[in-house]
Amino acid sequence: KEKHKILHQLLQNSTSPVDL
Amino acid sequence: PEAADLRALARHLYEAYLKNFPLTKAKARAILSGKTGDNAPFVIHDMKSLMEGEQFINCRQIPLKEHHHHHQQQQTSALTAGLGGAHQGSEYGFLGMTSISEEGPQDALELRFFHSCQSRSAEAVREITEFAKSIPGFSELDLNDQVTLLKYGVIEVLIIMMAPLMNKDGTLISYGQIFMTREFLKSLRKPFSQMMEPKFEFSVKFNMLELDDSEMALFLAVIILSGDRPGLLNVKPIEQLQETVLHSLELQLKLNHPISLQLFAKLLQKMTDLRQIVTDHVHLIQLLKKTEVDMCLHPLLQEIMKDLY
């Protein structure tokens, strides 16, 4: 899960954008 | 009733596509064929026009914010740091004149260009993720499988989405505001000069299929829902979802292209070419990581490419 942290975040948050 | 369901699915995915992807094929083709009149793209064909390109973007004010007004400022700065970026001194700024004149050597230029491409790619991965989430049933899949589908699907999707922006002479970048020539890209130093040629070759052939935006939307969903990605835990539901989208795509192609024989089969064959292009692309990036001292890979892209092929 740690290996794909940002992808997980992108999948789970719809409104708050990850700081790309 | 079944055909009606398939039509509804096509409509739904088309709407999700329009919502998440700012530059449609219809708009890109209009720009490329000069039908937008006074809004013709700025052409970058050498170092001089590259420098002028930024000036052009600054004067124009980027229309990104209209598309992404609902996002936070943070996101917008990530976007504008890309090729359309007016943020001088940004880590990923490429068209920033100050950074070009300050850092001087031509060598760094390719790296900066590469970084701005990475920024835009990372943003595109976010758009693709949002699109994937809108595919009926996708969000109900095992979360680990959703990650796997994206990990293996996004670069394929990115390459397919590049095709409408390209013709044999060059490609639109910066949300259609700039046209960069194929010759200029070829003139960059190795291995940067080798990065785009395979995509041009693929795109020119892919564009001959003349898909419209609604068919593109279905095809992208088909790619994402590939049941043969390594490490999937529960293949069955993914294959079932893909089969429905495939039916919808087949129907859509029959309705839109009644005289184009075997278009569906031809399109599916493209998926084989696509995998080879992605494999070569990833190997090239991995080579770059080893040979370029100053290279840093965007964390999201790093995550995707790690242990991929």
mmCIF file of C-alpha atoms in Angstrom:
data_model
loop_
_atom_site.group_PDB
_atom_site.id
_atom_site.type_symbol
_atom_site.label_atom_id
_atom_site.label_comp_id
_atom_site.label_asym_id
_atom_site.label_seq_id
_atom_site.Cartn_x
_atom_site.Cartn_y
_atom_site.Cartn_z
ATOM 1 C CA LYS A 1 0.000 0.000 0.000
ATOM 2 C CA GLU A 2 2.869 2.364 0.852
ATOM 3 C CA LYS A 3 4.343 1.667 -2.567
ATOM 4 C CA HIS A 4 1.440 3.415 -4.276
ATOM 5 C CA LYS A 5 0.602 6.098 -1.791
ATOM 6 C CA ILE A 6 -0.283 8.857 -4.251
ATOM 7 C CA LEU A 7 -2.405 6.583 -6.435
ATOM 8 C CA HIS A 8 -4.293 5.465 -3.326
ATOM 9 C CA GLN A 9 -4.854 9.074 -2.371
ATOM 10 C CA LEU A 10 -6.051 10.009 -5.845
ATOM 11 C CA LEU A 11 -8.475 7.092 -5.812
ATOM 12 C CA GLN A 12 -9.890 7.868 -2.408
ATOM 13 C CA ASN A 13 -10.174 11.638 -2.469
ATOM 14 C CA SER A 14 -12.467 13.153 -4.991
ATOM 15 C CA THR A 15 -12.312 16.789 -4.042
ATOM 16 C CA SER A 16 -9.137 17.528 -2.139
ATOM 17 C CA PRO A 17 -6.366 17.304 -4.711
ATOM 18 C CA VAL A 18 -3.062 15.753 -3.867
ATOM 19 C CA ASP A 19 -0.242 18.207 -4.204
ATOM 20 C CA LEU A 20 1.057 17.111 -7.535
ATOM 21 C CA PRO B 1 -33.522 -2.509 -24.066
ATOM 22 C CA GLU B 2 -30.002 -3.938 -24.011
ATOM 23 C CA ALA B 3 -28.877 -1.668 -26.840
ATOM 24 C CA ALA B 4 -30.445 1.251 -24.990
ATOM 25 C CA ASP B 5 -28.341 0.400 -21.919
ATOM 26 C CA LEU B 6 -25.201 0.274 -24.029
ATOM 27 C CA ARG B 7 -26.038 3.654 -25.540
ATOM 28 C CA ALA B 8 -26.598 5.081 -22.071
ATOM 29 C CA LEU B 9 -23.214 3.758 -20.952
ATOM 30 C CA ALA B 10 -21.559 5.375 -23.986
ATOM 31 C CA ARG B 11 -23.251 8.660 -23.175
ATOM 32 C CA HIS B 12 -22.233 8.470 -19.528
ATOM 33 C CA LEU B 13 -18.567 7.816 -20.343
ATOM 34 C CA TYR B 14 -18.569 10.565 -22.952
ATOM 35 C CA GLU B 15 -19.842 13.032 -20.355
ATOM 36 C CA ALA B 16 -17.207 11.903 -17.832
ATOM 37 C CA TYR B 17 -14.573 12.334 -20.542
ATOM 38 C CA LEU B 18 -15.719 15.874 -21.326
ATOM 39 C CA LYS B 19 -15.780 16.713 -17.644
ATOM 40 C CA ASN B 20 -12.274 15.469 -16.886
ATOM 41 C CA PHE B 21 -10.243 16.146 -20.026
ATOM 42 C CA PRO B 22 -9.864 19.816 -20.947
ATOM 43 C CA LEU B 23 -8.785 19.426 -24.591
ATOM 44 C CA THR B 24 -11.121 17.249 -26.663
ATOM 45 C CA LYS B 25 -10.244 15.686 -29.979
ATOM 46 C CA ALA B 26 -12.856 17.842 -31.708
ATOM 47 C CA LYS B 27 -11.197 20.987 -30.394
ATOM 48 C CA ALA B 28 -7.668 19.753 -31.094
ATOM 49 C CA ARG B 29 -8.530 18.869 -34.695
ATOM 50 C CA ALA B 30 -10.154 22.285 -35.161
ATOM 51 C CA ILE B 31 -6.952 23.943 -33.946
ATOM 52 C CA LEU B 32 -4.741 21.707 -36.097
ATOM 53 C CA SER B 33 -6.780 22.367 -39.219
ATOM 54 C CA GLY B 34 -6.748 26.116 -38.661
ATOM 55 C CA LYS B 35 -10.475 26.424 -38.066
ATOM 56 C CA THR B 36 -10.073 28.485 -34.938
ATOM 57 C CA GLY B 37 -9.113 31.608 -36.880
ATOM 58 C CA ASP B 38 -7.497 34.217 -34.690
ATOM 59 C CA ASN B 39 -6.733 31.641 -31.999
ATOM 60 C CA ALA B 40 -4.048 29.851 -33.979
ATOM 61 C CA PRO B 41 -1.448 28.088 -31.819
ATOM 62 C CA PHE B 42 2.021 29.512 -31.399
ATOM 63 C CA VAL B 43 4.548 27.389 -33.293
ATOM 64 C CA ILE B 44 7.764 26.250 -31.630
ATOM 65 C CA HIS B 45 10.218 25.001 -34.226
ATOM 66 C CA ASP B 46 13.616 26.094 -32.887
ATOM 67 C CA MET B 47 15.323 27.559 -29.814
ATOM 68 C CA LYS B 48 14.359 31.106 -30.729
ATOM 69 C CA SER B 49 10.659 30.336 -31.081
ATOM 70 C CA LEU B 50 10.922 28.344 -27.875
ATOM 71 C CA MET B 51 11.962 31.499 -26.033
ATOM 72 C CA GLU B 52 9.208 33.494 -27.728
ATOM 73 C CA GLY B 53 6.741 30.787 -26.778
ATOM 74 C CA GLU B 54 6.765 31.829 -23.179
ATOM 75 C CA GLN B 55 6.158 35.440 -24.050
ATOM 76 C CA PHE B 56 3.182 34.291 -26.079
ATOM 77 C CA ILE B 57 1.754 32.326 -23.148
ATOM 78 C CA ASN B 58 2.245 35.241 -20.775
ATOM 79 C CA CYS B 59 0.414 37.650 -23.058
ATOM 80 C CA ARG B 60 -2.418 35.273 -23.665
ATOM 81 C CA GLN B 61 -3.240 34.386 -20.107
ATOM 82 C CA ILE B 62 -3.798 30.721 -19.744
ATOM 83 C CA PRO B 63 -7.356 29.450 -20.087
ATOM 84 C CA LEU B 64 -6.602 26.617 -17.654
ATOM 85 C CA LYS B 65 -8.243 28.357 -14.789
ATOM 86 C CA GLU B 66 -11.597 28.300 -16.542
ATOM 87 C CA HIS B 67 -11.385 24.542 -16.733
ATOM 88 C CA HIS B 68 -10.030 24.011 -13.297
ATOM 89 C CA HIS B 69 -11.574 26.839 -11.346
ATOM 90 C CA HIS B 70 -12.970 24.370 -8.828
ATOM 91 C CA HIS B 71 -9.544 23.157 -7.883
ATOM 92 C CA GLN B 72 -7.355 24.609 -5.246
ATOM 93 C CA GLN B 73 -4.681 27.122 -6.067
ATOM 94 C CA GLN B 74 -2.047 24.535 -5.274
ATOM 95 C CA GLN B 75 -3.266 22.422 -8.141
ATOM 96 C CA THR B 76 -3.319 25.316 -10.538
ATOM 97 C CA SER B 77 0.289 26.080 -9.845
ATOM 98 C CA ALA B 78 1.190 22.467 -10.580
ATOM 99 C CA LEU B 79 -0.646 22.847 -13.864
ATOM 100 C CA THR B 80 0.879 26.104 -14.888
ATOM 101 C CA ALA B 81 4.316 24.842 -14.003
ATOM 102 C CA GLY B 82 3.957 22.658 -17.073
ATOM 103 C CA LEU B 83 4.645 23.780 -20.588
ATOM 104 C CA GLY B 84 1.980 26.418 -20.373
ATOM 105 C CA GLY B 85 3.564 27.690 -17.223
ATOM 106 C CA ALA B 86 4.056 31.323 -16.580
ATOM 107 C CA HIS B 87 5.618 30.639 -13.200
ATOM 108 C CA GLN B 88 9.190 31.662 -13.638
ATOM 109 C CA GLY B 89 11.728 29.972 -11.464
ATOM 110 C CA SER B 90 9.463 27.020 -10.881
ATOM 111 C CA GLU B 91 11.245 23.723 -10.379
ATOM 112 C CA TYR B 92 9.537 22.388 -13.461
ATOM 113 C CA GLY B 93 9.446 25.624 -15.425
ATOM 114 C CA PHE B 94 10.734 25.179 -18.905
ATOM 115 C CA LEU B 95 9.526 28.118 -20.874
ATOM 116 C CA GLY B 96 10.683 30.467 -18.160
ATOM 117 C CA MET B 97 13.059 32.828 -19.943
ATOM 118 C CA THR B 98 14.874 33.756 -16.775
ATOM 119 C CA SER B 99 15.680 30.180 -15.956
ATOM 120 C CA ILE B 100 16.907 29.567 -19.492
ATOM 121 C CA SER B 101 19.237 32.549 -19.527
ATOM 122 C CA GLU B 102 20.376 31.990 -15.961
ATOM 123 C CA GLU B 103 21.227 28.354 -16.353
ATOM 124 C CA GLY B 104 22.584 28.850 -19.798
ATOM 125 C CA PRO B 105 23.910 25.549 -21.039
ATOM 126 C CA GLN B 106 21.912 23.842 -23.721
ATOM 127 C CA ASP B 107 22.367 20.566 -21.882
ATOM 128 C CA ALA B 108 20.011 21.573 -19.103
ATOM 129 C CA LEU B 109 17.366 22.582 -21.580
ATOM 130 C CA GLU B 110 16.291 19.057 -22.439
ATOM 131 C CA LEU B 111 16.072 18.187 -18.766
ATOM 132 C CA ARG B 112 13.893 21.201 -18.032
ATOM 133 C CA PHE B 113 11.690 20.365 -20.964
ATOM 134 C CA PHE B 114 11.466 16.833 -19.691
ATOM 135 C CA HIS B 115 10.440 18.090 -16.246
ATOM 136 C CA SER B 116 7.624 20.220 -17.585
ATOM 137 C CA CYS B 117 6.371 17.224 -19.556
ATOM 138 C CA GLN B 118 6.400 15.274 -16.302
ATOM 139 C CA SER B 119 4.308 17.896 -14.535
ATOM 140 C CA ARG B 120 1.682 17.816 -17.217
ATOM 141 C CA SER B 121 1.744 14.010 -17.224
ATOM 142 C CA ALA B 122 1.207 13.885 -13.467
ATOM 143 C CA GLU B 123 -1.762 16.197 -13.802
ATOM 144 C CA ALA B 124 -3.082 14.002 -16.624
ATOM 145 C CA VAL B 125 -2.786 10.957 -14.359
ATOM 146 C CA ARG B 126 -5.052 12.750 -11.907
ATOM 147 C CA GLU B 127 -7.554 13.454 -14.695
ATOM 148 C CA ILE B 128 -7.425 9.825 -15.835
ATOM 149 C CA THR B 129 -7.999 8.636 -12.253
ATOM 150 C CA GLU B 130 -11.111 10.791 -12.002
ATOM 151 C CA PHE B 131 -12.296 9.438 -15.350
ATOM 152 C CA ALA B 132 -11.678 5.850 -14.154
ATOM 153 C CA LYS B 133 -13.721 6.473 -11.029
ATOM 154 C CA SER B 134 -16.658 7.463 -13.200
ATOM 155 C CA ILE B 135 -16.689 4.088 -14.996
ATOM 156 C CA PRO B 136 -19.711 2.265 -13.552
ATOM 157 C CA GLY B 137 -18.490 -0.447 -11.171
ATOM 158 C CA PHE B 138 -14.855 0.696 -11.064
ATOM 159 C CA SER B 139 -15.025 2.180 -7.573
ATOM 160 C CA GLU B 140 -16.611 -1.026 -6.270
ATOM 161 C CA LEU B 141 -13.598 -3.103 -7.321
ATOM 162 C CA ASP B 142 -11.010 -4.147 -4.734
ATOM 163 C CA LEU B 143 -8.989 -1.009 -3.975
ATOM 164 C CA ASN B 144 -5.707 -2.812 -4.637
ATOM 165 C CA ASP B 145 -7.012 -3.831 -8.046
ATOM 166 C CA GLN B 146 -8.039 -0.245 -8.792
ATOM 167 C CA VAL B 147 -4.445 0.764 -8.073
ATOM 168 C CA THR B 148 -3.088 -2.011 -10.303
ATOM 169 C CA LEU B 149 -5.415 -1.073 -13.177
ATOM 170 C CA LEU B 150 -4.279 2.539 -12.989
ATOM 171 C CA LYS B 151 -0.612 1.684 -12.557
ATOM 172 C CA TYR B 152 -0.618 -0.369 -15.750
ATOM 173 C CA GLY B 153 -3.243 1.617 -17.632
ATOM 174 C CA VAL B 154 -2.347 5.274 -17.293
ATOM 175 C CA ILE B 155 0.664 5.396 -19.613
ATOM 176 C CA GLU B 156 -1.306 3.549 -22.300
ATOM 177 C CA VAL B 157 -4.149 6.017 -21.838
ATOM 178 C CA LEU B 158 -1.728 8.959 -21.959
ATOM 179 C CA ILE B 159 -0.324 7.781 -25.272
ATOM 180 C CA ILE B 160 -3.783 7.231 -26.776
ATOM 181 C CA MET B 161 -4.787 10.710 -25.637
ATOM 182 C CA MET B 162 -1.754 12.219 -27.315
ATOM 183 C CA ALA B 163 -2.859 10.965 -30.734
ATOM 184 C CA PRO B 164 -5.613 13.552 -31.325
ATOM 185 C CA LEU B 165 -3.099 16.303 -30.541
ATOM 186 C CA MET B 166 -0.672 15.085 -33.179
ATOM 187 C CA ASN B 167 -0.303 15.101 -36.914
ATOM 188 C CA LYS B 168 2.663 14.021 -39.011
ATOM 189 C CA ASP B 169 4.358 17.419 -38.529
ATOM 190 C CA GLY B 170 4.065 18.005 -34.813
ATOM 191 C CA THR B 171 1.961 18.088 -31.680
ATOM 192 C CA LEU B 172 -0.181 20.486 -29.718
ATOM 193 C CA ILE B 173 1.033 21.119 -26.183
ATOM 194 C CA SER B 174 0.058 23.467 -23.397
ATOM 195 C CA TYR B 175 -3.675 22.765 -23.778
ATOM 196 C CA GLY B 176 -3.610 23.486 -27.499
ATOM 197 C CA GLN B 177 -1.989 26.888 -27.229
ATOM 198 C CA ILE B 178 1.313 25.773 -28.700
ATOM 199 C CA PHE B 179 2.248 23.563 -31.641
ATOM 200 C CA MET B 180 5.667 21.984 -31.318
ATOM 201 C CA THR B 181 7.143 20.551 -34.471
ATOM 202 C CA ARG B 182 8.259 16.961 -34.784
ATOM 203 C CA GLU B 183 11.550 18.138 -36.294
ATOM 204 C CA PHE B 184 12.283 20.311 -33.264
ATOM 205 C CA LEU B 185 11.637 17.392 -30.906
ATOM 206 C CA LYS B 186 13.924 15.256 -33.059
ATOM 207 C CA SER B 187 16.649 17.902 -32.820
ATOM 208 C CA LEU B 188 16.938 17.643 -29.022
ATOM 209 C CA ARG B 189 19.926 15.732 -27.746
ATOM 210 C CA LYS B 190 19.791 11.958 -27.310
ATOM 211 C CA PRO B 191 17.915 10.187 -25.775
ATOM 212 C CA PHE B 192 15.326 12.987 -25.532
ATOM 213 C CA SER B 193 15.197 13.153 -29.308
ATOM 214 C CA GLN B 194 14.080 9.518 -29.386
ATOM 215 C CA MET B 195 11.218 9.863 -26.958
ATOM 216 C CA MET B 196 8.482 11.220 -29.179
ATOM 217 C CA GLU B 197 9.168 9.605 -32.570
ATOM 218 C CA PRO B 198 7.482 6.271 -31.713
ATOM 219 C CA LYS B 199 4.426 8.183 -30.459
ATOM 220 C CA PHE B 200 4.212 10.152 -33.713
ATOM 221 C CA GLU B 201 4.447 6.951 -35.739
ATOM 222 C CA PHE B 202 1.718 5.327 -33.664
ATOM 223 C CA SER B 203 -0.512 8.413 -33.644
ATOM 224 C CA VAL B 204 -0.461 8.964 -37.390
ATOM 225 C CA LYS B 205 -1.716 5.397 -37.895
ATOM 226 C CA PHE B 206 -4.171 5.558 -34.992
ATOM 227 C CA ASN B 207 -5.683 8.794 -36.302
ATOM 228 C CA MET B 208 -6.519 7.034 -39.562
ATOM 229 C CA LEU B 209 -9.218 5.147 -37.644
ATOM 230 C CA GLU B 210 -10.957 8.526 -37.197
ATOM 231 C CA LEU B 211 -12.487 7.901 -33.793
ATOM 232 C CA ASP B 212 -14.556 10.694 -32.293
ATOM 233 C CA ASP B 213 -14.491 11.803 -28.659
ATOM 234 C CA SER B 214 -17.304 9.466 -27.563
ATOM 235 C CA GLU B 215 -15.473 6.475 -29.055
ATOM 236 C CA MET B 216 -12.219 7.633 -27.468
ATOM 237 C CA ALA B 217 -13.980 7.683 -24.086
ATOM 238 C CA LEU B 218 -15.125 4.075 -24.497
ATOM 239 C CA PHE B 219 -11.743 2.924 -25.749
ATOM 240 C CA LEU B 220 -9.975 4.513 -22.765
ATOM 241 C CA ALA B 221 -12.360 2.694 -20.412
ATOM 242 C CA VAL B 222 -11.611 -0.593 -22.215
ATOM 243 C CA ILE B 223 -7.875 -0.052 -21.733
ATOM 244 C CA ILE B 224 -8.273 0.746 -18.046
ATOM 245 C CA LEU B 225 -10.416 -2.361 -17.488
ATOM 246 C CA SER B 226 -7.769 -4.854 -18.664
ATOM 247 C CA GLY B 227 -8.129 -8.087 -16.744
ATOM 248 C CA ASP B 228 -4.632 -9.313 -17.584
ATOM 249 C CA ARG B 229 -2.615 -6.756 -15.596
ATOM 250 C CA PRO B 230 0.022 -8.398 -13.368
ATOM 251 C CA GLY B 231 -0.945 -8.891 -9.747
ATOM 252 C CA LEU B 232 -4.725 -8.466 -9.994
ATOM 253 C CA LEU B 233 -6.524 -10.161 -7.120
ATOM 254 C CA ASN B 234 -10.011 -10.512 -8.552
ATOM 255 C CA VAL B 235 -10.044 -10.669 -12.336
ATOM 256 C CA LYS B 236 -13.643 -11.756 -12.936
ATOM 257 C CA PRO B 237 -15.508 -8.525 -12.102
ATOM 258 C CA ILE B 238 -12.969 -6.514 -14.119
ATOM 259 C CA GLU B 239 -13.507 -8.710 -17.166
ATOM 260 C CA GLN B 240 -17.265 -8.405 -16.768
ATOM 261 C CA LEU B 241 -17.069 -4.624 -16.665
ATOM 262 C CA GLN B 242 -14.763 -4.576 -19.677
ATOM 263 C CA GLU B 243 -17.076 -6.823 -21.655
ATOM 264 C CA THR B 244 -19.988 -4.429 -21.218
ATOM 265 C CA VAL B 245 -17.869 -1.462 -22.296
ATOM 266 C CA LEU B 246 -16.586 -3.473 -25.274
ATOM 267 C CA HIS B 247 -20.182 -4.163 -26.366
ATOM 268 C CA SER B 248 -20.978 -0.496 -26.046
ATOM 269 C CA LEU B 249 -17.895 0.427 -28.082
ATOM 270 C CA GLU B 250 -18.718 -2.106 -30.793
ATOM 271 C CA LEU B 251 -22.258 -0.743 -31.082
ATOM 272 C CA GLN B 252 -21.044 2.847 -31.142
ATOM 273 C CA LEU B 253 -18.566 2.082 -33.933
ATOM 274 C CA LYS B 254 -21.232 0.327 -36.002
ATOM 275 C CA LEU B 255 -23.587 3.272 -35.671
ATOM 276 C CA ASN B 256 -20.965 5.965 -36.320
ATOM 277 C CA HIS B 257 -18.904 4.205 -38.994
ATOM 278 C CA PRO B 258 -21.300 1.914 -40.885
ATOM 279 C CA ILE B 259 -19.001 1.558 -43.886
ATOM 280 C CA SER B 260 -15.728 1.156 -42.022
ATOM 281 C CA LEU B 261 -15.158 -2.588 -42.082
ATOM 282 C CA GLN B 262 -13.592 -4.322 -39.114
ATOM 283 C CA LEU B 263 -12.996 -1.047 -37.328
ATOM 284 C CA PHE B 264 -13.662 -2.686 -33.962
ATOM 285 C CA ALA B 265 -11.100 -5.419 -34.659
ATOM 286 C CA LYS B 266 -8.563 -2.896 -35.943
ATOM 287 C CA LEU B 267 -8.973 -0.820 -32.812
ATOM 288 C CA LEU B 268 -8.444 -3.807 -30.532
ATOM 289 C CA GLN B 269 -5.243 -4.637 -32.414
ATOM 290 C CA LYS B 270 -3.902 -1.208 -31.466
ATOM 291 C CA MET B 271 -3.769 -2.376 -27.861
ATOM 292 C CA THR B 272 -0.907 -4.725 -28.752
ATOM 293 C CA ASP B 273 1.132 -1.919 -30.366
ATOM 294 C CA LEU B 274 0.377 0.232 -27.367
ATOM 295 C CA ARG B 275 1.901 -2.195 -24.880
ATOM 296 C CA GLN B 276 5.141 -2.294 -26.848
ATOM 297 C CA ILE B 277 5.316 1.509 -26.949
ATOM 298 C CA VAL B 278 4.787 1.713 -23.192
ATOM 299 C CA THR B 279 7.443 -0.931 -22.515
ATOM 300 C CA ASP B 280 9.958 0.961 -24.679
ATOM 301 C CA HIS B 281 8.975 4.263 -23.067
ATOM 302 C CA VAL B 282 9.477 2.949 -19.543
ATOM 303 C CA HIS B 283 12.862 1.465 -20.479
ATOM 304 C CA LEU B 284 13.914 4.821 -21.905
ATOM 305 C CA ILE B 285 12.913 6.589 -18.687
ATOM 306 C CA GLN B 286 14.793 4.018 -16.634
ATOM 307 C CA LEU B 287 17.851 4.579 -18.823
ATOM 308 C CA LEU B 288 17.504 8.325 -18.330
ATOM 309 C CA LYS B 289 17.381 7.879 -14.582
ATOM 310 C CA LYS B 290 20.722 6.086 -14.729
ATOM 311 C CA THR B 291 22.518 8.353 -17.180
ATOM 312 C CA GLU B 292 21.267 11.837 -16.290
ATOM 313 C CA VAL B 293 22.830 13.061 -13.098
ATOM 314 C CA ASP B 294 20.398 15.922 -12.622
ATOM 315 C CA MET B 295 17.304 13.993 -13.383
ATOM 316 C CA CYS B 296 14.510 13.740 -10.886
ATOM 317 C CA LEU B 297 11.377 11.848 -11.631
ATOM 318 C CA HIS B 298 8.038 13.172 -10.451
ATOM 319 C CA PRO B 299 6.968 11.162 -7.348
ATOM 320 C CA LEU B 300 3.663 10.074 -8.892
ATOM 321 C CA LEU B 301 5.323 8.917 -12.107
ATOM 322 C CA GLN B 302 8.048 7.231 -10.081
ATOM 323 C CA GLU B 303 5.394 5.334 -8.191
ATOM 324 C CA ILE B 304 3.740 4.221 -11.421
ATOM 325 C CA MET B 305 6.934 3.184 -13.186
ATOM 326 C CA LYS B 306 8.499 1.360 -10.247
ATOM 327 C CA ASP B 307 8.524 -2.380 -10.994
ATOM 328 C CA LEU B 308 6.427 -1.815 -14.096
ATOM 329 C CA TYR B 309 7.639 -4.179 -16.843
#
